[in-house]
């Protein structure tokens, strides 16, 4: 706002900063408590195989269920959690609960239901013990590694060192899939695709948004899909909101899609009702 308002609004700008600083202080006190009292919930969004229109996986998306403020979105607290050093605690909670959910879905449907989990780059820079702990949990619950996909961002790969690489290799050795989230909007080079075994690229939703309007977005999506397939990767398009986008991406050979057109992220109970216990699926109804 202050950018548009010009010089005369300098005071307003300062006030806003102060308010933000106060808010942040309050929010960080709350977040510390929330982390130890597990005030989080996981929503799940289906990832659809475009050809069959069947649910292939679910992405787990965390929300903070604040006792007085209500639901707080990840964009409002994940960066803060990273700053405060709380991200590994929150990540363990997410991983553990996603795992429990997949076990529950397996017991309900007799079928494994792969789940995709977002991971912060900071996780790979902290204590690598989280991987062992987590693989241990997989093993104890007889969950094959390939039931889990780990989503990472290009920013992690940009600064990829030996420790990060070896963590990703350990995960892959156990069958865990690695997928690049928000592909195409980071500042990294493509060279990591040669160095690391990646399984999936998720085309960022900003490219999907434009594909109906005849600008270059469709060409960019097509190019990413061709490139990915040539090096043996699958592609998920994020943020599909219309039937037309679904069609164009299907025609372009994209493997999977995710977006409001199929379903918003929903609570586990609703996901179970709509996509697990209900068969056959009618997601586009
Ligand atoms: P992301 O992993 O790229 O997740 C996709 C985001 O796009 C989600 O926002 C989802 O609700 C939203 N989305 C899905 N379909 C559509 C669509 O058709 N249109 C539009 N406009 N948006 C759509 P959400 O849930 O607010 O999450 C935002 C980001 O927060 C995620 O982006 C991810 O980077 C991060 N995040 C979420 N959960 C976790 C977590 O457990 N751990 C970590 N480290 N980060 C997380
Ligand atoms: Mg993601
Ligand atoms: Mg994304
Ligand atoms: Mg993201």
mmCIF file of C-alpha atoms and ligand atoms in Angstrom:
data_model
loop_
_atom_site.group_PDB
_atom_site.id
_atom_site.type_symbol
_atom_site.label_atom_id
_atom_site.label_comp_id
_atom_site.label_asym_id
_atom_site.label_seq_id
_atom_site.Cartn_x
_atom_site.Cartn_y
_atom_site.Cartn_z
ATOM 1 C CA UNK A 1 0.000 0.000 0.000
ATOM 2 C CA UNK A 2 2.644 2.477 1.058
ATOM 3 C CA UNK A 3 4.374 1.938 -2.281
ATOM 4 C CA UNK A 4 1.375 3.354 -4.125
ATOM 5 C CA UNK A 5 0.524 5.984 -1.574
ATOM 6 C CA UNK A 6 3.675 8.007 -2.075
ATOM 7 C CA UNK A 7 5.763 10.178 0.194
ATOM 8 C CA UNK A 8 3.006 11.785 2.242
ATOM 9 C CA UNK A 9 2.084 8.507 3.793
ATOM 10 C CA UNK A 10 5.430 7.894 5.411
ATOM 11 C CA UNK A 11 3.903 7.929 8.884
ATOM 12 C CA UNK A 12 1.314 5.392 7.888
ATOM 13 C CA UNK A 13 4.087 3.175 6.604
ATOM 14 C CA UNK A 14 5.948 3.339 9.933
ATOM 15 C CA UNK A 15 2.810 2.541 11.909
ATOM 16 C CA UNK A 16 2.160 -0.425 9.733
ATOM 17 C CA UNK A 17 5.661 -1.709 10.358
ATOM 18 C CA UNK A 18 5.193 -1.306 14.097
ATOM 19 C CA UNK A 19 1.931 -3.160 14.042
ATOM 20 C CA UNK A 20 3.565 -5.894 12.009
ATOM 21 C CA UNK A 21 6.390 -6.172 14.514
ATOM 22 C CA UNK A 22 3.904 -6.419 17.395
ATOM 23 C CA UNK A 23 1.842 -8.978 15.545
ATOM 24 C CA UNK A 24 4.907 -10.981 14.802
ATOM 25 C CA UNK A 25 5.949 -11.003 18.452
ATOM 26 C CA UNK A 26 2.501 -12.201 19.505
ATOM 27 C CA UNK A 27 2.376 -14.751 16.761
ATOM 28 C CA UNK A 28 5.803 -16.135 17.594
ATOM 29 C CA UNK A 29 4.904 -16.593 21.273
ATOM 30 C CA UNK A 30 1.775 -18.402 20.146
ATOM 31 C CA UNK A 31 3.641 -20.496 17.617
ATOM 32 C CA UNK A 32 6.086 -21.779 20.180
ATOM 33 C CA UNK A 33 3.178 -22.922 22.360
ATOM 34 C CA UNK A 34 1.354 -24.352 19.333
ATOM 35 C CA UNK A 35 4.371 -26.410 18.385
ATOM 36 C CA UNK A 36 4.567 -28.080 21.759
ATOM 37 C CA UNK A 37 0.812 -28.493 22.104
ATOM 38 C CA UNK A 38 0.300 -29.696 18.537
ATOM 39 C CA UNK A 39 -2.235 -27.139 17.434
ATOM 40 C CA UNK A 40 -1.804 -28.163 13.823
ATOM 41 C CA UNK A 41 -4.057 -29.977 11.426
ATOM 42 C CA UNK A 42 -3.399 -31.576 8.090
ATOM 43 C CA UNK A 43 -5.555 -31.065 5.047
ATOM 44 C CA UNK A 44 -5.267 -33.296 2.034
ATOM 45 C CA UNK A 45 -5.605 -32.387 -1.617
ATOM 46 C CA UNK A 46 -5.981 -35.126 -4.232
ATOM 47 C CA UNK A 47 -3.461 -35.455 -7.040
ATOM 48 C CA UNK A 48 -5.286 -36.753 -10.097
ATOM 49 C CA UNK A 49 -3.989 -38.935 -12.882
ATOM 50 C CA UNK A 50 -5.118 -36.874 -15.871
ATOM 51 C CA UNK A 51 -5.758 -39.784 -18.239
ATOM 52 C CA UNK A 52 -7.968 -41.811 -15.917
ATOM 53 C CA UNK A 53 -9.177 -38.961 -13.706
ATOM 54 C CA UNK A 54 -8.461 -41.134 -10.721
ATOM 55 C CA UNK A 55 -6.904 -40.062 -7.457
ATOM 56 C CA UNK A 56 -3.267 -41.127 -7.473
ATOM 57 C CA UNK A 57 -1.997 -39.489 -4.294
ATOM 58 C CA UNK A 58 -2.808 -36.933 -1.661
ATOM 59 C CA UNK A 59 -0.684 -33.931 -0.755
ATOM 60 C CA UNK A 60 -0.657 -33.169 2.966
ATOM 61 C CA UNK A 61 -0.922 -29.424 3.671
ATOM 62 C CA UNK A 62 -0.513 -28.148 7.200
ATOM 63 C CA UNK A 63 -2.731 -25.543 8.894
ATOM 64 C CA UNK A 64 -2.472 -24.005 12.310
ATOM 65 C CA UNK A 65 -5.701 -24.235 14.238
ATOM 66 C CA UNK A 66 -5.203 -21.225 16.478
ATOM 67 C CA UNK A 67 -7.419 -21.308 19.618
ATOM 68 C CA UNK A 68 -8.666 -17.715 19.165
ATOM 69 C CA UNK A 69 -7.617 -16.628 15.670
ATOM 70 C CA UNK A 70 -8.938 -19.686 13.864
ATOM 71 C CA UNK A 71 -7.202 -21.272 10.908
ATOM 72 C CA UNK A 72 -3.837 -19.771 9.994
ATOM 73 C CA UNK A 73 -2.370 -20.633 6.584
ATOM 74 C CA UNK A 74 1.124 -22.047 6.136
ATOM 75 C CA UNK A 75 2.348 -18.951 4.285
ATOM 76 C CA UNK A 76 1.689 -17.033 7.515
ATOM 77 C CA UNK A 77 3.570 -19.289 9.905
ATOM 78 C CA UNK A 78 5.980 -21.616 8.070
ATOM 79 C CA UNK A 79 8.479 -18.803 7.365
ATOM 80 C CA UNK A 80 8.161 -17.742 11.017
ATOM 81 C CA UNK A 81 8.662 -21.331 12.172
ATOM 82 C CA UNK A 82 11.798 -21.495 10.040
ATOM 83 C CA UNK A 83 13.078 -18.272 11.534
ATOM 84 C CA UNK A 84 12.355 -19.474 15.077
ATOM 85 C CA UNK A 85 14.006 -22.857 14.640
ATOM 86 C CA UNK A 86 10.716 -24.705 15.091
ATOM 87 C CA UNK A 87 10.491 -26.170 11.621
ATOM 88 C CA UNK A 88 11.967 -29.573 12.434
ATOM 89 C CA UNK A 89 9.431 -30.089 15.273
ATOM 90 C CA UNK A 90 6.566 -29.104 12.996
ATOM 91 C CA UNK A 91 7.926 -31.261 10.199
ATOM 92 C CA UNK A 92 8.153 -34.308 12.460
ATOM 93 C CA UNK A 93 4.555 -33.731 13.470
ATOM 94 C CA UNK A 94 3.493 -33.475 9.809
ATOM 95 C CA UNK A 95 5.449 -36.558 8.763
ATOM 96 C CA UNK A 96 4.160 -38.622 11.676
ATOM 97 C CA UNK A 97 0.555 -37.653 11.145
ATOM 98 C CA UNK A 98 0.628 -38.102 7.382
ATOM 99 C CA UNK A 99 2.020 -41.541 8.056
ATOM 100 C CA UNK A 100 -0.789 -42.344 10.500
ATOM 101 C CA UNK A 101 -3.305 -41.185 7.925
ATOM 102 C CA UNK A 102 -1.876 -43.399 5.233
ATOM 103 C CA UNK A 103 -1.997 -46.356 7.631
ATOM 104 C CA UNK A 104 -5.623 -45.561 8.424
ATOM 105 C CA UNK A 105 -6.539 -45.289 4.751
ATOM 106 C CA UNK A 106 -4.797 -48.572 4.058
ATOM 107 C CA UNK A 107 -6.762 -50.286 6.792
ATOM 108 C CA UNK A 108 -10.027 -48.826 5.454
ATOM 109 C CA UNK A 109 -9.552 -49.590 1.792
ATOM 110 C CA UNK A 110 -7.022 -52.386 1.791
ATOM 111 C CA UNK A 111 -5.027 -50.248 -0.578
ATOM 112 C CA UNK A 112 -1.939 -48.171 -0.063
ATOM 113 C CA UNK A 113 -2.589 -44.490 -0.552
ATOM 114 C CA UNK A 114 0.560 -42.551 -1.377
ATOM 115 C CA UNK A 115 0.984 -39.245 0.423
ATOM 116 C CA UNK A 116 3.130 -36.309 -0.578
ATOM 117 C CA UNK A 117 4.728 -34.199 2.153
ATOM 118 C CA UNK A 118 6.234 -30.710 1.880
ATOM 119 C CA UNK A 119 9.634 -30.249 3.447
ATOM 120 C CA UNK A 120 11.427 -27.041 4.319
ATOM 121 C CA UNK A 121 14.989 -26.610 3.025
ATOM 122 C CA UNK A 122 16.010 -25.913 6.631
ATOM 123 C CA UNK A 123 15.164 -29.465 7.584
ATOM 124 C CA UNK A 124 18.065 -30.722 5.481
ATOM 125 C CA UNK A 125 20.444 -28.247 7.020
ATOM 126 C CA UNK A 126 19.719 -29.235 10.600
ATOM 127 C CA UNK A 127 20.268 -32.521 12.390
ATOM 128 C CA UNK A 128 20.060 -35.309 9.767
ATOM 129 C CA UNK A 129 18.717 -37.667 12.462
ATOM 130 C CA UNK A 130 15.167 -36.849 11.408
ATOM 131 C CA UNK A 131 15.549 -39.103 8.369
ATOM 132 C CA UNK A 132 16.572 -42.131 10.432
ATOM 133 C CA UNK A 133 13.755 -41.536 12.918
ATOM 134 C CA UNK A 134 11.249 -41.211 10.224
ATOM 135 C CA UNK A 135 12.439 -44.206 8.180
ATOM 136 C CA UNK A 136 12.280 -46.160 11.420
ATOM 137 C CA UNK A 137 8.618 -45.235 11.773
ATOM 138 C CA UNK A 138 7.918 -46.306 8.211
ATOM 139 C CA UNK A 139 9.538 -49.640 8.890
ATOM 140 C CA UNK A 140 7.753 -50.172 12.207
ATOM 141 C CA UNK A 141 4.418 -49.619 10.481
ATOM 142 C CA UNK A 142 5.244 -51.681 7.415
ATOM 143 C CA UNK A 143 4.774 -48.702 5.149
ATOM 144 C CA UNK A 144 6.809 -49.120 1.988
ATOM 145 C CA UNK A 145 8.948 -46.070 1.216
ATOM 146 C CA UNK A 146 7.283 -45.595 -2.125
ATOM 147 C CA UNK A 147 4.048 -44.679 -0.359
ATOM 148 C CA UNK A 148 5.679 -41.377 0.519
ATOM 149 C CA UNK A 149 6.764 -38.533 -1.690
ATOM 150 C CA UNK A 150 8.924 -35.767 -0.294
ATOM 151 C CA UNK A 151 8.431 -32.370 -1.913
ATOM 152 C CA UNK A 152 11.447 -30.099 -1.950
ATOM 153 C CA UNK A 153 11.966 -26.696 -3.500
ATOM 154 C CA UNK A 154 14.528 -25.589 -6.022
ATOM 155 C CA UNK A 155 16.089 -23.322 -3.427
ATOM 156 C CA UNK A 156 17.309 -26.413 -1.568
ATOM 157 C CA UNK A 157 19.027 -27.698 -4.690
ATOM 158 C CA UNK A 158 20.592 -24.359 -5.391
ATOM 159 C CA UNK A 159 22.741 -24.699 -2.301
ATOM 160 C CA UNK A 160 22.896 -28.442 -2.433
ATOM 161 C CA UNK A 161 25.951 -29.715 -0.552
ATOM 162 C CA UNK A 162 27.112 -33.259 0.217
ATOM 163 C CA UNK A 163 25.026 -33.560 3.357
ATOM 164 C CA UNK A 164 21.831 -32.541 1.572
ATOM 165 C CA UNK A 165 22.618 -34.875 -1.305
ATOM 166 C CA UNK A 166 23.280 -37.806 0.976
ATOM 167 C CA UNK A 167 20.011 -37.209 2.837
ATOM 168 C CA UNK A 168 18.093 -37.245 -0.430
ATOM 169 C CA UNK A 169 19.958 -40.373 -1.518
ATOM 170 C CA UNK A 170 19.116 -42.109 1.780
ATOM 171 C CA UNK A 171 15.448 -41.316 1.263
ATOM 172 C CA UNK A 172 15.520 -42.598 -2.294
ATOM 173 C CA UNK A 173 17.393 -45.754 -1.247
ATOM 174 C CA UNK A 174 14.351 -46.507 0.880
ATOM 175 C CA UNK A 175 12.030 -46.010 -2.049
ATOM 176 C CA UNK A 176 10.818 -42.562 -1.032
ATOM 177 C CA UNK A 177 10.052 -40.426 -4.084
ATOM 178 C CA UNK A 178 11.486 -36.961 -4.416
ATOM 179 C CA UNK A 179 9.556 -34.266 -6.166
ATOM 180 C CA UNK A 180 10.440 -30.662 -7.001
ATOM 181 C CA UNK A 181 7.692 -28.307 -5.861
ATOM 182 C CA UNK A 182 6.957 -25.007 -7.619
ATOM 183 C CA UNK A 183 9.201 -25.984 -10.513
ATOM 184 C CA UNK A 184 10.150 -23.096 -12.759
ATOM 185 C CA UNK A 185 9.956 -20.173 -10.356
ATOM 186 C CA UNK A 186 13.160 -20.763 -8.402
ATOM 187 C CA UNK A 187 16.524 -19.346 -9.300
ATOM 188 C CA UNK A 188 18.347 -22.635 -9.591
ATOM 189 C CA UNK A 189 19.947 -24.076 -12.689
ATOM 190 C CA UNK A 190 18.850 -27.327 -14.258
ATOM 191 C CA UNK A 191 22.170 -29.006 -13.523
ATOM 192 C CA UNK A 192 20.826 -30.616 -10.350
ATOM 193 C CA UNK A 193 18.593 -32.767 -12.524
ATOM 194 C CA UNK A 194 21.762 -34.474 -13.707
ATOM 195 C CA UNK A 195 23.286 -34.851 -10.285
ATOM 196 C CA UNK A 196 20.359 -36.045 -8.254
ATOM 197 C CA UNK A 197 17.748 -38.661 -8.790
ATOM 198 C CA UNK A 198 14.477 -36.795 -8.857
ATOM 199 C CA UNK A 199 11.187 -38.537 -9.591
ATOM 200 C CA UNK A 200 8.647 -35.802 -10.194
ATOM 201 C CA UNK A 201 8.447 -32.168 -11.258
ATOM 202 C CA UNK A 202 5.507 -30.088 -10.076
ATOM 203 C CA UNK A 203 4.936 -27.236 -12.510
ATOM 204 C CA UNK A 204 4.237 -24.104 -10.514
ATOM 205 C CA UNK A 205 0.682 -22.834 -10.647
ATOM 206 C CA UNK A 206 1.763 -19.485 -12.089
ATOM 207 C CA UNK A 207 2.430 -21.263 -15.415
ATOM 208 C CA UNK A 208 -0.875 -23.119 -15.329
ATOM 209 C CA UNK A 209 -2.813 -19.899 -14.720
ATOM 210 C CA UNK A 210 -1.938 -18.439 -18.111
ATOM 211 C CA UNK A 211 -2.348 -21.418 -20.397
ATOM 212 C CA UNK A 212 -5.831 -20.502 -21.589
ATOM 213 C CA UNK A 213 -4.998 -16.969 -22.560
ATOM 214 C CA UNK A 214 -2.687 -17.700 -25.449
ATOM 215 C CA UNK A 215 0.468 -16.282 -23.912
ATOM 216 C CA UNK A 216 3.655 -18.316 -23.582
ATOM 217 C CA UNK A 217 2.569 -20.318 -20.535
ATOM 218 C CA UNK A 218 1.269 -23.249 -22.525
ATOM 219 C CA UNK A 219 4.468 -23.476 -24.562
ATOM 220 C CA UNK A 220 6.492 -23.396 -21.338
ATOM 221 C CA UNK A 221 4.380 -26.157 -19.787
ATOM 222 C CA UNK A 222 4.755 -28.267 -22.920
ATOM 223 C CA UNK A 223 8.514 -27.775 -22.944
ATOM 224 C CA UNK A 224 8.826 -28.750 -19.273
ATOM 225 C CA UNK A 225 6.724 -31.871 -19.857
ATOM 226 C CA UNK A 226 8.805 -32.974 -22.853
ATOM 227 C CA UNK A 227 12.067 -32.325 -21.022
ATOM 228 C CA UNK A 228 10.896 -34.151 -17.888
ATOM 229 C CA UNK A 229 9.745 -37.184 -19.823
ATOM 230 C CA UNK A 230 13.001 -37.332 -21.771
ATOM 231 C CA UNK A 231 14.918 -37.696 -18.524
ATOM 232 C CA UNK A 232 12.457 -40.110 -16.977
ATOM 233 C CA UNK A 233 10.483 -37.829 -14.673
ATOM 234 C CA UNK A 234 6.750 -37.574 -14.128
ATOM 235 C CA UNK A 235 5.004 -34.216 -14.154
ATOM 236 C CA UNK A 236 2.274 -32.777 -11.938
ATOM 237 C CA UNK A 237 0.593 -29.502 -12.916
ATOM 238 C CA UNK A 238 -0.369 -27.441 -9.873
ATOM 239 C CA UNK A 239 -3.287 -25.059 -9.547
ATOM 240 C CA UNK A 240 -5.650 -26.448 -12.193
ATOM 241 C CA UNK A 241 -8.899 -24.535 -11.763
ATOM 242 C CA UNK A 242 -10.806 -25.042 -15.011
ATOM 243 C CA UNK A 243 -11.881 -27.836 -17.355
ATOM 244 C CA UNK A 244 -9.987 -26.110 -20.163
ATOM 245 C CA UNK A 245 -6.725 -26.149 -18.217
ATOM 246 C CA UNK A 246 -7.271 -29.830 -17.465
ATOM 247 C CA UNK A 247 -7.808 -30.544 -21.176
ATOM 248 C CA UNK A 248 -4.830 -28.538 -22.396
ATOM 249 C CA UNK A 249 -2.508 -30.222 -19.923
ATOM 250 C CA UNK A 250 -3.855 -33.658 -20.758
ATOM 251 C CA UNK A 251 -3.209 -32.912 -24.448
ATOM 252 C CA UNK A 252 0.267 -31.685 -23.590
ATOM 253 C CA UNK A 253 0.995 -35.113 -22.098
ATOM 254 C CA UNK A 254 1.092 -34.026 -18.467
ATOM 255 C CA UNK A 255 0.812 -37.017 -16.119
ATOM 256 C CA UNK A 256 -0.977 -35.609 -13.078
ATOM 257 C CA UNK A 257 -2.916 -32.564 -12.004
ATOM 258 C CA UNK A 258 -3.838 -30.910 -8.756
ATOM 259 C CA UNK A 259 -6.112 -27.949 -8.129
ATOM 260 C CA UNK A 260 -9.468 -26.528 -7.149
ATOM 261 C CA UNK A 261 -11.014 -27.937 -10.341
ATOM 262 C CA UNK A 262 -10.782 -31.386 -8.744
ATOM 263 C CA UNK A 263 -10.863 -30.457 -5.082
ATOM 264 C CA UNK A 264 -9.582 -27.920 -2.607
ATOM 265 C CA UNK A 265 -7.441 -29.240 0.234
ATOM 266 C CA UNK A 266 -9.947 -30.840 2.632
ATOM 267 C CA UNK A 267 -9.955 -32.395 6.070
ATOM 268 C CA UNK A 268 -8.944 -36.046 6.301
ATOM 269 C CA UNK A 269 -12.520 -37.129 7.152
ATOM 270 C CA UNK A 270 -13.914 -35.513 4.025
ATOM 271 C CA UNK A 271 -11.096 -36.912 1.915
ATOM 272 C CA UNK A 272 -11.917 -40.349 3.275
ATOM 273 C CA UNK A 273 -15.594 -39.973 2.409
ATOM 274 C CA UNK A 274 -15.038 -38.615 -1.058
ATOM 275 C CA UNK A 275 -11.984 -40.496 -2.212
ATOM 276 C CA UNK A 276 -11.290 -43.535 -0.063
ATOM 277 C CA UNK A 277 -14.457 -45.306 0.978
ATOM 278 C CA UNK A 278 -16.343 -44.107 -2.107
ATOM 279 C CA UNK A 279 -15.696 -46.175 -5.229
ATOM 280 C CA UNK A 280 -15.696 -45.722 -8.177
ATOM 281 C CA UNK A 281 -14.597 -42.118 -8.106
ATOM 282 C CA UNK A 282 -16.544 -39.272 -9.557
ATOM 283 C CA UNK A 283 -14.255 -36.410 -8.848
ATOM 284 C CA UNK A 284 -15.513 -34.164 -11.620
ATOM 285 C CA UNK A 285 -19.174 -34.443 -10.659
HETATM 286 P P1 LIG B 1 2.596 -25.928 -2.207
HETATM 287 O O1 LIG B 1 3.249 -27.139 -1.650
HETATM 288 O O2 LIG B 1 3.008 -25.506 -3.573
HETATM 289 O O3 LIG B 1 1.056 -26.241 -2.120
HETATM 290 C C1 LIG B 1 0.098 -25.813 -3.043
HETATM 291 C C2 LIG B 1 -0.657 -24.623 -2.525
HETATM 292 O O4 LIG B 1 -1.548 -24.192 -3.551
HETATM 293 C C3 LIG B 1 -1.550 -24.936 -1.318
HETATM 294 O O5 LIG B 1 -1.633 -23.756 -0.534
HETATM 295 C C4 LIG B 1 -2.883 -25.225 -1.974
HETATM 296 O O6 LIG B 1 -3.972 -25.002 -1.115
HETATM 297 C C5 LIG B 1 -2.877 -24.234 -3.098
HETATM 298 N N1 LIG B 1 -3.710 -24.659 -4.226
HETATM 299 C C6 LIG B 1 -4.024 -25.912 -4.608
HETATM 300 N N2 LIG B 1 -4.793 -25.914 -5.711
HETATM 301 C C7 LIG B 1 -4.974 -24.623 -6.047
HETATM 302 C C8 LIG B 1 -5.697 -23.965 -7.108
HETATM 303 O O7 LIG B 1 -6.326 -24.577 -7.956
HETATM 304 N N3 LIG B 1 -5.648 -22.605 -7.116
HETATM 305 C C9 LIG B 1 -4.951 -21.880 -6.205
HETATM 306 N N4 LIG B 1 -4.940 -20.561 -6.301
HETATM 307 N N5 LIG B 1 -4.264 -22.472 -5.185
HETATM 308 C C10 LIG B 1 -4.275 -23.820 -5.113
HETATM 309 P P2 LIG B 1 -1.417 -23.817 1.043
HETATM 310 O O8 LIG B 1 -2.078 -25.027 1.605
HETATM 311 O O9 LIG B 1 -1.807 -22.483 1.586
HETATM 312 O O10 LIG B 1 0.143 -24.023 1.190
HETATM 313 C C11 LIG B 1 1.037 -23.044 0.776
HETATM 314 C C12 LIG B 1 2.458 -23.540 0.861
HETATM 315 O O11 LIG B 1 2.858 -23.768 2.211
HETATM 316 C C13 LIG B 1 2.686 -24.865 0.165
HETATM 317 O O12 LIG B 1 2.803 -24.665 -1.224
HETATM 318 C C14 LIG B 1 3.956 -25.337 0.813
HETATM 319 O O13 LIG B 1 5.071 -24.736 0.208
HETATM 320 C C15 LIG B 1 3.818 -24.787 2.233
HETATM 321 N N6 LIG B 1 3.401 -25.888 3.117
HETATM 322 C C16 LIG B 1 2.179 -26.430 3.281
HETATM 323 N N7 LIG B 1 2.207 -27.448 4.175
HETATM 324 C C17 LIG B 1 3.489 -27.564 4.579
HETATM 325 C C18 LIG B 1 4.185 -28.444 5.486
HETATM 326 O O14 LIG B 1 3.624 -29.375 6.097
HETATM 327 N N8 LIG B 1 5.537 -28.237 5.640
HETATM 328 C C19 LIG B 1 6.203 -27.251 4.964
HETATM 329 N N9 LIG B 1 7.523 -27.128 5.182
HETATM 330 N N10 LIG B 1 5.587 -26.425 4.102
HETATM 331 C C20 LIG B 1 4.252 -26.572 3.904
HETATM 332 MG MG1 LIG B 2 3.764 -28.876 -2.226
HETATM 333 MG MG1 LIG B 3 3.676 -25.865 -5.256
HETATM 334 MG MG1 LIG B 4 5.406 -24.020 -2.276
#
